[in-house]
């Protein structure tokens, strides 16, 4: 029978966490090889996303939204719709001087250790040290996690593994012992998850909400049976009990608004067919039943049909432990923990079902699921479920919660925990491989030219906005870079007539801004920029002060007008009409009202969080004083 | 309220059978490959499917036996039960391929449940569960399905534990007459599934009975088992013809195992070869051997401490029986047992001596499950997880069959060498000549002959031939393809070594017939160029096989001809 987790005793806590991290180090092994695993599915994307992110940060944009070199230099609002947190972590390393590929490997390594720690902490809270240790190992060494790390090199999703246990830990605590600190921490954990991976917003949020609802209703039902209340009372009490969870969810949503609000409101301004159509449509990527249990492991692509060259297995040992959990969960004494485990049993089964072709009717019925892109991505839920439930196997019968006692290592540790740990690692050992190789000329060494070659060779990072009818396959900007030159301007000089009616000279340019001096003989002229239009691009006309002669930038005068922006019909490039005469034209990517609202909401939410954190100790002091006073009176 | 009570009651019933559900759930790894939307390239090839379809057309013929692409040997070949079961499934609308796979799956599930039911009174639920899983994940059984495709033998191995349970296990409330009937029925099914192996299984049952307590109490069930098995064997012999008993099997004595093979982790898809270099796994398996050894040590330890360590009172079989039987069966696979085989003539019952490994593995699974009985402290979930995980992990890498999505024809086009080489399919394509495409250079494209039309002088005809060997071939064989005109005169020909440029794992590389693995699909592409001065169509195509050393043509099976002939005009008209 399980025992309530003992109050945290530092030596045991540190020992368990230390062992979990130590054993997770083997999963980092493949990253220690010199070189980079360029052949992994998203390995190149990860590197070049970081490259682009770094460019924006170095331009002084602390919250990038625009990717200047997507689409062969035409740009794309990548960071407006793609969660950036993992790249912030990477950027720290880049700023410290690490190379891009080394940084990516560092972030992967951190994600492995972070996920081991977070799962250990979560399951330790539920089931004790031994359970936490087993859970952390299953989580790190699960086939899908290793698939994300070494076959896909999916940086964002791998980093998101850190936050999932933290999110569920937070909501568990809010249902078991609601406290203000927990509410704030949960909100931050949820924010961290969403800011790391958009896909997990769709996968985890419904799970969290259902979890809160289930526990709230269970609490209310349990109380009802002892007090004989009505169904209406149950619902009301259920809502009351769910309030802390709902509050955390709302606070977290507020904190994420800086990213989430524009990502949702402005997603239709990019060509969604490039995200969810073609090879990214979910229909061809269901996992066949036999693939869930097959030992096949490979680095090829996921192809239509049952003969994928990659492994989609659930994991032999995790599945064994999952099956055994049905024998042990009923014996868990703590009702909240027991219901949490049952919740994960149901979620895991549902996730497995949604990976298979039998669930296609569900996928078609719920359009939101298309954002997940590939059904096998639900492996992240099965991995989490297997980890949590795997911990229950060990925790269900241990006589004492400590890994070490005064008499030494207890017998149950020697008999069952150590063999189980060893077996988990041996079972995953054949999958700890990364295909390290030298970059092809279309991949590296990392540079802007390599990025353009990569885009051309792979048709990746060629996203366009909704104003483009034609997806580019090359560009004069890319040509320029390949020739060894750098991009100083995005003005389309080939669109300027030769008759001298229009003259343009670029004064300065950054990733989100260009200032040009322009002469127009009449009001019929316009300047075309090799930049894809997206909401946020604004054009301003300034007066030319004409002095000093040798410093164009110093001649920029007052703002005359905000120019109307048009686009070219096929490419969606920005076209700005200019007035007659000599002026300065500035094209700038700015925040839209939605983005500003998102920032404001995030800022306010952050302040609320700080306020709550500050308030909490005061409430504790006040409560203690009240209790002390009551004691004195008695 | 009544509904809630019913659900709770149902839940309790389900919970009581929780180890049964666990056994069923954990066998998923072995039968999951059967759910692949296609079939496998196994040693038996598509012969069971050909015969299943053939038999389905005459369902009431009690004397039907497989005859397509095979010479049926009543005692040694797959028994009739698998065909009857598959026919039943086909009658329910299931395809032939799925029916065969369902029979495989059924064998696994029944084997696991049978082991559980047989050993549950002795070892309790955890021990019986472990034994069932050890048996399910025997490398030999995995190879029998995914390498050999021996569905009769697989079904037999699946039913034997049920037969053992019916004939030997004492259940507290067992009704004597019911179990006698069950025993007879179970062994009748076992006999029908693979007669030769069933006889050996019955001999093992005799041995088990000899070591068990309450022998008299079980005597009637033993007799019923014997009777059922005998009836099945007699029926099979009657259906196949009594003459089939006397079929020679001289190769039996060339296929003993070497001791290293019993513990080798080798896994392959090749055939059994004389000597030690078998292409497939014939080991006992790491998990059964390790756990049985552990059980032996624990038993000795218990005996040394004066603890009984015996199975529960309801089942007084000693520990000696499974170890002794497994040891005897294993020794019978080694060369030193050759005199015994010669004297006893029992080799007539089996094709290979190593077919006893399946039975040996079954009896090793018994003490393997007994580990948890000998050490009750290990019956905690975490230790069970370790033991079960070890058993599954030891065989996990073997569960990668050679899948195929090839559309299986109802019967082969032709066979040679007493069905050792089957021609499954022939496709005729014509290279698109430059003139037809309006190009000055050769084109890489081809058109099916049916789309191209009539073959003309100057054309290059490609024969895409799909082959399958059903046995290992000792030598390389040549293919002849003769294009003859309407008068029967030879227009042109091609005589490549069969398998040139046809390695499925390395396109373009040669894989000649001496290297063919039974069951592997080999597609050969033979080009025949029609000379410009050739007489016009119609043409006929003659195909055959011959040996280069002797220039002797292989006769076409079930035919007096030594070639097969196609009328290309009919092909063009399709």
CSV table of N, CA, C and O in Angstrom, one decimal, chain A residues 364-405:
chain,number,residue,atom,x,y,z
A,364,UNK,N,-11.0,14.7,-38.0
A,364,UNK,CA,-11.8,15.5,-39.0
A,364,UNK,C,-12.9,16.3,-38.3
A,364,UNK,O,-13.2,17.4,-38.7
A,365,UNK,N,-13.4,15.8,-37.2
A,365,UNK,CA,-14.4,16.5,-36.5
A,365,UNK,C,-14.0,17.7,-35.6
A,365,UNK,O,-14.7,18.6,-35.4
A,366,UNK,N,-12.7,17.6,-35.2
A,366,UNK,CA,-12.2,18.7,-34.4
A,366,UNK,C,-11.1,19.4,-35.2
A,366,UNK,O,-9.9,19.0,-35.2
A,367,UNK,N,-11.4,20.5,-35.8
A,367,UNK,CA,-10.4,21.2,-36.7
A,367,UNK,C,-9.2,21.7,-35.9
A,367,UNK,O,-8.1,21.7,-36.5
A,368,UNK,N,-9.4,22.0,-34.6
A,368,UNK,CA,-8.2,22.5,-33.9
A,368,UNK,C,-7.1,21.4,-33.8
A,368,UNK,O,-5.9,21.8,-33.7
A,369,UNK,N,-7.4,20.2,-34.0
A,369,UNK,CA,-6.4,19.1,-33.9
A,369,UNK,C,-5.5,19.2,-35.1
A,369,UNK,O,-4.3,18.7,-35.0
A,370,UNK,N,-5.9,19.9,-36.2
A,370,UNK,CA,-5.0,20.0,-37.3
A,370,UNK,C,-3.7,20.8,-37.0
A,370,UNK,O,-2.7,20.6,-37.6
A,371,UNK,N,-3.8,21.6,-35.9
A,371,UNK,CA,-2.6,22.3,-35.5
A,371,UNK,C,-1.5,21.4,-35.0
A,371,UNK,O,-0.4,21.8,-34.9
A,372,UNK,N,-1.9,20.2,-34.6
A,372,UNK,CA,-1.0,19.3,-34.0
A,372,UNK,C,-0.1,18.7,-35.2
A,372,UNK,O,1.0,18.2,-35.0
A,373,UNK,N,-0.6,18.8,-36.4
A,373,UNK,CA,0.0,18.4,-37.6
A,373,UNK,C,0.2,16.9,-37.8
A,373,UNK,O,-0.2,16.3,-38.8
A,374,UNK,N,0.8,16.2,-36.8
A,374,UNK,CA,1.1,14.8,-37.0
A,374,UNK,C,0.5,14.0,-35.8
A,374,UNK,O,0.8,14.3,-34.6
A,375,UNK,N,-0.3,13.0,-36.0
A,375,UNK,CA,-0.9,12.3,-34.9
A,375,UNK,C,0.1,11.7,-34.0
A,375,UNK,O,-0.1,11.6,-32.8
A,376,UNK,N,1.3,11.4,-34.5
A,376,UNK,CA,2.3,10.7,-33.6
A,376,UNK,C,2.8,11.7,-32.5
A,376,UNK,O,3.5,11.3,-31.6
A,377,UNK,N,2.5,12.9,-32.7
A,377,UNK,CA,2.9,13.9,-31.7
A,377,UNK,C,2.2,13.7,-30.3
A,377,UNK,O,2.7,14.2,-29.3
A,378,UNK,N,1.1,12.9,-30.4
A,378,UNK,CA,0.5,12.6,-29.1
A,378,UNK,C,1.4,11.7,-28.2
A,378,UNK,O,1.0,11.4,-27.1
A,379,UNK,N,2.5,11.3,-28.8
A,379,UNK,CA,3.4,10.5,-28.0
A,379,UNK,C,3.9,11.3,-26.8
A,379,UNK,O,4.3,10.7,-25.8
A,380,UNK,N,3.8,12.6,-26.8
A,380,UNK,CA,4.2,13.4,-25.7
A,380,UNK,C,3.3,13.1,-24.5
A,380,UNK,O,3.7,13.1,-23.4
A,381,UNK,N,2.0,12.9,-24.8
A,381,UNK,CA,1.1,12.6,-23.7
A,381,UNK,C,1.2,11.2,-23.2
A,381,UNK,O,1.2,10.9,-22.0
A,382,UNK,N,1.5,10.2,-24.2
A,382,UNK,CA,1.7,8.9,-23.7
A,382,UNK,C,2.9,8.8,-22.9
A,382,UNK,O,3.0,8.1,-21.9
A,383,UNK,N,4.0,9.5,-23.3
A,383,UNK,CA,5.2,9.5,-22.5
A,383,UNK,C,5.0,10.0,-21.1
A,383,UNK,O,5.5,9.4,-20.1
A,384,UNK,N,4.3,11.1,-21.0
A,384,UNK,CA,4.0,11.6,-19.6
A,384,UNK,C,3.2,10.6,-18.8
A,384,UNK,O,3.4,10.4,-17.6
A,385,UNK,N,2.1,10.1,-19.4
A,385,UNK,CA,1.3,9.1,-18.7
A,385,UNK,C,2.1,7.9,-18.3
A,385,UNK,O,2.0,7.5,-17.1
A,386,UNK,N,2.9,7.4,-19.1
A,386,UNK,CA,3.7,6.2,-18.8
A,386,UNK,C,4.6,6.5,-17.6
A,386,UNK,O,4.8,5.7,-16.7
A,387,UNK,N,5.2,7.7,-17.6
A,387,UNK,CA,6.1,8.1,-16.6
A,387,UNK,C,5.4,8.2,-15.2
A,387,UNK,O,5.9,7.6,-14.2
A,388,UNK,N,4.3,8.9,-15.2
A,388,UNK,CA,3.6,9.0,-13.9
A,388,UNK,C,3.1,7.7,-13.4
A,388,UNK,O,3.3,7.4,-12.2
A,389,UNK,N,2.6,6.9,-14.3
A,389,UNK,CA,2.0,5.6,-13.8
A,389,UNK,C,3.2,4.6,-13.5
A,389,UNK,O,3.0,3.7,-12.7
A,390,UNK,N,4.3,4.7,-14.2
A,390,UNK,CA,5.4,3.9,-13.9
A,390,UNK,C,5.9,4.1,-12.4
A,390,UNK,O,6.3,3.1,-11.7
A,391,UNK,N,5.8,5.3,-12.0
A,391,UNK,CA,6.2,5.6,-10.6
A,391,UNK,C,5.3,4.9,-9.6
A,391,UNK,O,5.7,4.5,-8.5
A,392,UNK,N,4.0,4.7,-10.0
A,392,UNK,CA,3.1,4.1,-9.1
A,392,UNK,C,3.4,2.7,-8.9
A,392,UNK,O,3.0,2.1,-7.8
A,393,UNK,N,4.1,2.0,-9.8
A,393,UNK,CA,4.4,0.6,-9.6
A,393,UNK,C,5.3,0.4,-8.4
A,393,UNK,O,5.1,-0.4,-7.5
A,394,UNK,N,6.3,1.3,-8.3
A,394,UNK,CA,7.3,1.2,-7.2
A,394,UNK,C,6.7,1.7,-5.9
A,394,UNK,O,6.9,1.1,-4.9
A,395,UNK,N,5.9,2.7,-6.0
A,395,UNK,CA,5.4,3.4,-4.8
A,395,UNK,C,4.3,2.6,-4.1
A,395,UNK,O,4.1,2.9,-2.9
A,396,UNK,N,3.8,1.6,-4.8
A,396,UNK,CA,2.6,1.0,-4.2
A,396,UNK,C,2.9,0.0,-3.1
A,396,UNK,O,2.0,-0.4,-2.4
A,397,UNK,N,4.2,-0.3,-2.9
A,397,UNK,CA,4.4,-1.4,-1.9
A,397,UNK,C,5.6,-1.1,-1.0
A,397,UNK,O,6.0,-2.0,-0.3
A,398,UNK,N,6.3,0.0,-1.2
A,398,UNK,CA,7.6,0.2,-0.5
A,398,UNK,C,7.3,0.4,1.0
A,398,UNK,O,6.3,1.1,1.4
A,399,UNK,N,8.1,-0.2,1.8
A,399,UNK,CA,7.8,-0.1,3.3
A,399,UNK,C,8.2,1.2,3.8
A,399,UNK,O,7.7,1.6,4.9
A,400,UNK,N,9.2,1.8,3.2
A,400,UNK,CA,9.7,3.1,3.7
A,400,UNK,C,10.0,4.0,2.6
A,400,UNK,O,10.4,3.6,1.5
A,401,UNK,N,9.8,5.3,2.7
A,401,UNK,CA,9.9,6.2,1.6
A,401,UNK,C,11.4,6.5,1.3
A,401,UNK,O,11.6,7.1,0.3
A,402,UNK,N,12.3,6.2,2.1
A,402,UNK,CA,13.7,6.7,2.0
A,402,UNK,C,14.5,5.7,1.1
A,402,UNK,O,14.4,4.5,1.3
A,403,UNK,N,15.4,6.3,0.3
A,403,UNK,CA,16.3,5.4,-0.5
A,403,UNK,C,17.4,4.9,0.4
A,403,UNK,O,18.0,3.9,0.1
A,404,UNK,N,17.7,5.7,1.4
A,404,UNK,CA,18.8,5.2,2.4
A,404,UNK,C,18.3,5.4,3.8
A,404,UNK,O,17.7,6.5,4.1
A,405,UNK,N,18.5,4.5,4.6
A,405,UNK,CA,18.1,4.6,6.0
A,405,UNK,C,19.4,4.5,6.9
A,405,UNK,O,20.5,4.4,6.3
